[in-house]
Amino acid sequence: MIRRCDERDFEVIWTIVNDGALAYKGTIPSDRWTEPYMSREKLQHEIDDGVVFWGFEESGELVGVMGIQQVEDVTLIRHAYVRTSSQKRGIGGRLLSHLQELASGPMLIGTWADAEWAIRFYERHGFRTVSPAEKDRLLKRYWKIPERQIETSVVLADARWSELKPRQLSI
């Protein structure tokens, strides 16, 4: 079952994010890795900044989460994680499909450039990597992340992005 998470789910979301993020350890630049990967304070900041988490529940327990955030004229997918013990069972894909249905316009996803498995996952779901120049512009416009993270990330866009893109380029 997919459901919108609320404040009662905070600790479980934090646990899932940090468990699922272990896949990045040793893959992303070492200066970007922290333990825990996301602090409680950072998670709260993301929620306060408009990230709404949705969760995949099995037998009454959340096993995967994915955030969605409306920023200006696009919807961002933020913090998509599945518990290590529940990965490779289609949970991430079901969450992503659900959030795609909720979005009324173009969707963008940022992830680590070296996380090839994450990039392939999003590509299997219809997203395409944007050019390096467009990636830099998008990350600076829609995300609040450090320059070093911009250098080491990619952005993927859904098909609706091409409809908005000509208007975006003139801004």
Short mmCIF file of C-alpha atoms in Angstrom, two decimals:
data_model
loop_
_atom_site.label_atom_id
_atom_site.label_comp_id
_atom_site.label_asym_id
_atom_site.label_seq_id
_atom_site.Cartn_x
_atom_site.Cartn_y
_atom_site.Cartn_z
CA MET A 1 0.00 0.00 0.00
CA ILE A 2 1.22 3.49 -0.84
CA ARG A 3 0.27 6.28 1.52
CA ARG A 4 1.24 9.82 2.34
CA CYS A 5 3.54 9.96 5.34
CA ASP A 6 2.96 12.28 8.26
CA GLU A 7 4.85 13.52 11.31
CA ARG A 8 4.35 10.19 13.10
CA ASP A 9 6.50 8.56 10.40
CA PHE A 10 9.50 10.85 10.89
CA GLU A 11 11.78 8.35 12.67
CA VAL A 12 10.92 5.55 10.25
CA ILE A 13 11.56 7.82 7.24
CA TRP A 14 14.92 8.81 8.74
CA THR A 15 15.80 5.14 9.31
CA ILE A 16 14.81 4.12 5.76
CA VAL A 17 16.74 7.01 4.19
CA ASN A 18 19.91 6.14 6.06
CA ASP A 19 19.58 2.39 5.50
CA GLY A 20 18.84 2.77 1.79
CA ALA A 21 21.63 5.33 1.36
CA LEU A 22 24.23 2.73 2.33
CA ALA A 23 24.21 1.79 -1.37
CA TYR A 24 26.00 5.08 -2.07
CA LYS A 25 28.82 4.51 0.43
CA GLY A 26 32.05 4.07 -1.50
CA THR A 27 30.39 5.17 -4.75
CA ILE A 28 29.81 8.87 -4.24
CA PRO A 29 32.76 11.18 -3.52
CA SER A 30 34.05 10.58 0.00
CA ASP A 31 33.71 14.30 0.81
CA ARG A 32 29.95 14.01 0.19
CA TRP A 33 29.41 10.96 2.43
CA THR A 34 28.44 11.50 6.07
CA GLU A 35 27.28 9.16 8.80
CA PRO A 36 24.46 9.14 9.17
CA TYR A 37 23.97 10.02 5.52
CA MET A 38 21.11 12.35 6.47
CA SER A 39 20.82 13.86 9.93
CA ARG A 40 17.46 14.26 11.63
CA GLU A 41 17.94 18.03 11.38
CA LYS A 42 18.49 17.82 7.61
CA LEU A 43 15.42 15.63 7.18
CA GLN A 44 13.31 18.07 9.19
CA HIS A 45 14.69 20.95 7.10
CA GLU A 46 13.71 19.14 3.89
CA ILE A 47 10.17 18.59 5.20
CA ASP A 48 9.94 22.20 6.34
CA ASP A 49 11.10 23.22 2.85
CA GLY A 50 8.15 21.44 1.24
CA VAL A 51 9.27 17.86 0.63
CA VAL A 52 6.25 15.59 1.12
CA PHE A 53 7.09 11.94 1.68
CA TRP A 54 5.06 9.03 0.43
CA GLY A 55 5.66 5.56 1.73
CA PHE A 56 5.24 1.97 0.62
CA GLU A 57 3.83 -0.11 3.43
CA GLU A 58 3.95 -3.89 3.80
CA SER A 59 2.26 -5.68 6.68
CA GLY A 60 1.79 -2.34 8.45
CA GLU A 61 5.47 -1.35 8.15
CA LEU A 62 7.02 1.31 5.91
CA VAL A 63 9.72 -0.26 3.74
CA GLY A 64 10.27 2.50 1.18
CA VAL A 65 9.87 6.26 0.96
CA MET A 66 10.04 8.86 -1.77
CA GLY A 67 9.65 12.59 -1.48
CA ILE A 68 7.98 14.98 -3.87
CA GLN A 69 8.50 18.74 -3.86
CA GLN A 70 6.83 21.40 -5.95
CA VAL A 71 9.34 24.12 -6.84
CA GLU A 72 8.15 26.89 -9.14
CA ASP A 73 6.93 25.19 -12.32
CA VAL A 74 8.37 21.70 -11.81
CA THR A 75 7.99 18.77 -9.44
CA LEU A 76 11.14 17.31 -7.95
CA ILE A 77 11.55 13.73 -6.80
CA ARG A 78 13.55 13.92 -3.58
CA HIS A 79 15.08 11.31 -1.30
CA ALA A 80 13.97 8.02 -2.83
CA TYR A 81 15.00 5.09 -0.63
CA VAL A 82 13.96 1.52 0.06
CA ARG A 83 15.14 -0.53 3.02
CA THR A 84 18.10 -2.68 2.05
CA SER A 85 16.14 -5.82 2.97
CA SER A 86 13.29 -4.83 0.63
CA GLN A 87 15.21 -3.66 -2.43
CA LYS A 88 14.89 -5.16 -5.91
CA ARG A 89 11.21 -5.99 -5.45
CA GLY A 90 9.66 -3.12 -7.44
CA ILE A 91 8.87 -0.91 -4.45
CA GLY A 92 10.81 2.10 -5.77
CA GLY A 93 9.14 1.78 -9.16
CA ARG A 94 5.68 1.67 -7.63
CA LEU A 95 6.42 4.74 -5.51
CA LEU A 96 7.80 6.61 -8.50
CA SER A 97 4.78 5.72 -10.67
CA HIS A 98 2.46 6.93 -7.92
CA LEU A 99 4.28 10.25 -7.63
CA GLN A 100 4.29 10.66 -11.41
CA GLU A 101 0.50 10.44 -11.29
CA LEU A 102 0.39 13.17 -8.65
CA ALA A 103 2.53 15.62 -10.62
CA SER A 104 0.68 18.03 -12.86
CA GLY A 105 3.72 19.19 -14.80
CA PRO A 106 7.32 18.32 -15.59
CA MET A 107 9.31 16.19 -13.15
CA LEU A 108 13.03 16.39 -12.42
CA ILE A 109 15.27 14.08 -10.42
CA GLY A 110 18.78 14.76 -9.20
CA THR A 111 21.12 11.95 -8.24
CA TRP A 112 24.81 11.22 -7.93
CA ALA A 113 26.61 10.90 -11.28
CA ASP A 114 28.48 7.78 -10.11
CA ALA A 115 25.30 6.02 -8.95
CA GLU A 116 24.81 4.25 -12.26
CA TRP A 117 22.16 1.89 -10.83
CA ALA A 118 20.04 4.88 -9.75
CA ILE A 119 20.36 6.51 -13.17
CA ARG A 120 19.35 3.25 -14.89
CA PHE A 121 16.36 2.93 -12.54
CA TYR A 122 15.05 6.36 -13.50
CA GLU A 123 15.75 5.75 -17.19
CA ARG A 124 13.68 2.54 -17.02
CA HIS A 125 10.84 4.73 -15.80
CA GLY A 126 10.98 7.19 -18.69
CA PHE A 127 13.44 9.81 -17.41
CA ARG A 128 16.35 11.02 -19.51
CA THR A 129 19.61 12.64 -18.41
CA VAL A 130 19.88 16.29 -19.38
CA SER A 131 23.07 17.86 -20.78
CA PRO A 132 25.81 18.92 -18.35
CA ALA A 133 25.12 22.62 -18.96
CA GLU A 134 21.39 22.20 -18.42
CA LYS A 135 22.08 20.07 -15.32
CA ASP A 136 24.09 22.89 -13.74
CA ARG A 137 21.39 25.43 -14.51
CA LEU A 138 18.60 23.22 -13.16
CA LEU A 139 20.40 22.28 -9.96
CA LYS A 140 21.14 25.93 -9.23
CA ARG A 141 17.57 26.98 -9.95
CA TYR A 142 15.48 24.27 -8.32
CA TRP A 143 17.65 22.72 -5.61
CA LYS A 144 19.45 24.14 -2.58
CA ILE A 145 22.65 22.12 -2.66
CA PRO A 146 26.35 22.94 -2.38
CA GLU A 147 28.50 23.57 -5.46
CA ARG A 148 30.41 20.33 -4.86
CA GLN A 149 27.19 18.36 -5.05
CA ILE A 150 26.29 20.13 -8.29
CA GLU A 151 29.67 19.06 -9.73
CA THR A 152 29.07 15.41 -8.84
CA SER A 153 25.40 15.04 -9.76
CA VAL A 154 23.18 14.50 -12.78
CA VAL A 155 19.62 15.58 -13.46
CA LEU A 156 17.04 13.44 -15.19
CA ALA A 157 13.82 14.82 -16.67
CA ASP A 158 10.57 13.23 -17.71
CA ALA A 159 8.91 13.65 -21.12
CA ARG A 160 6.85 16.61 -19.89
CA TRP A 161 10.09 18.58 -19.43
CA SER A 162 10.49 18.93 -23.21
CA GLU A 163 7.15 20.78 -23.29
CA LEU A 164 8.36 23.32 -20.72
CA LYS A 165 12.00 23.48 -21.81
CA PRO A 166 11.73 26.10 -24.61
CA ARG A 167 10.06 28.53 -22.20
CA GLN A 168 12.64 27.76 -19.49
CA LEU A 169 15.58 28.50 -21.76
CA SER A 170 14.41 32.07 -22.27
CA ILE A 171 14.35 32.82 -18.53
#
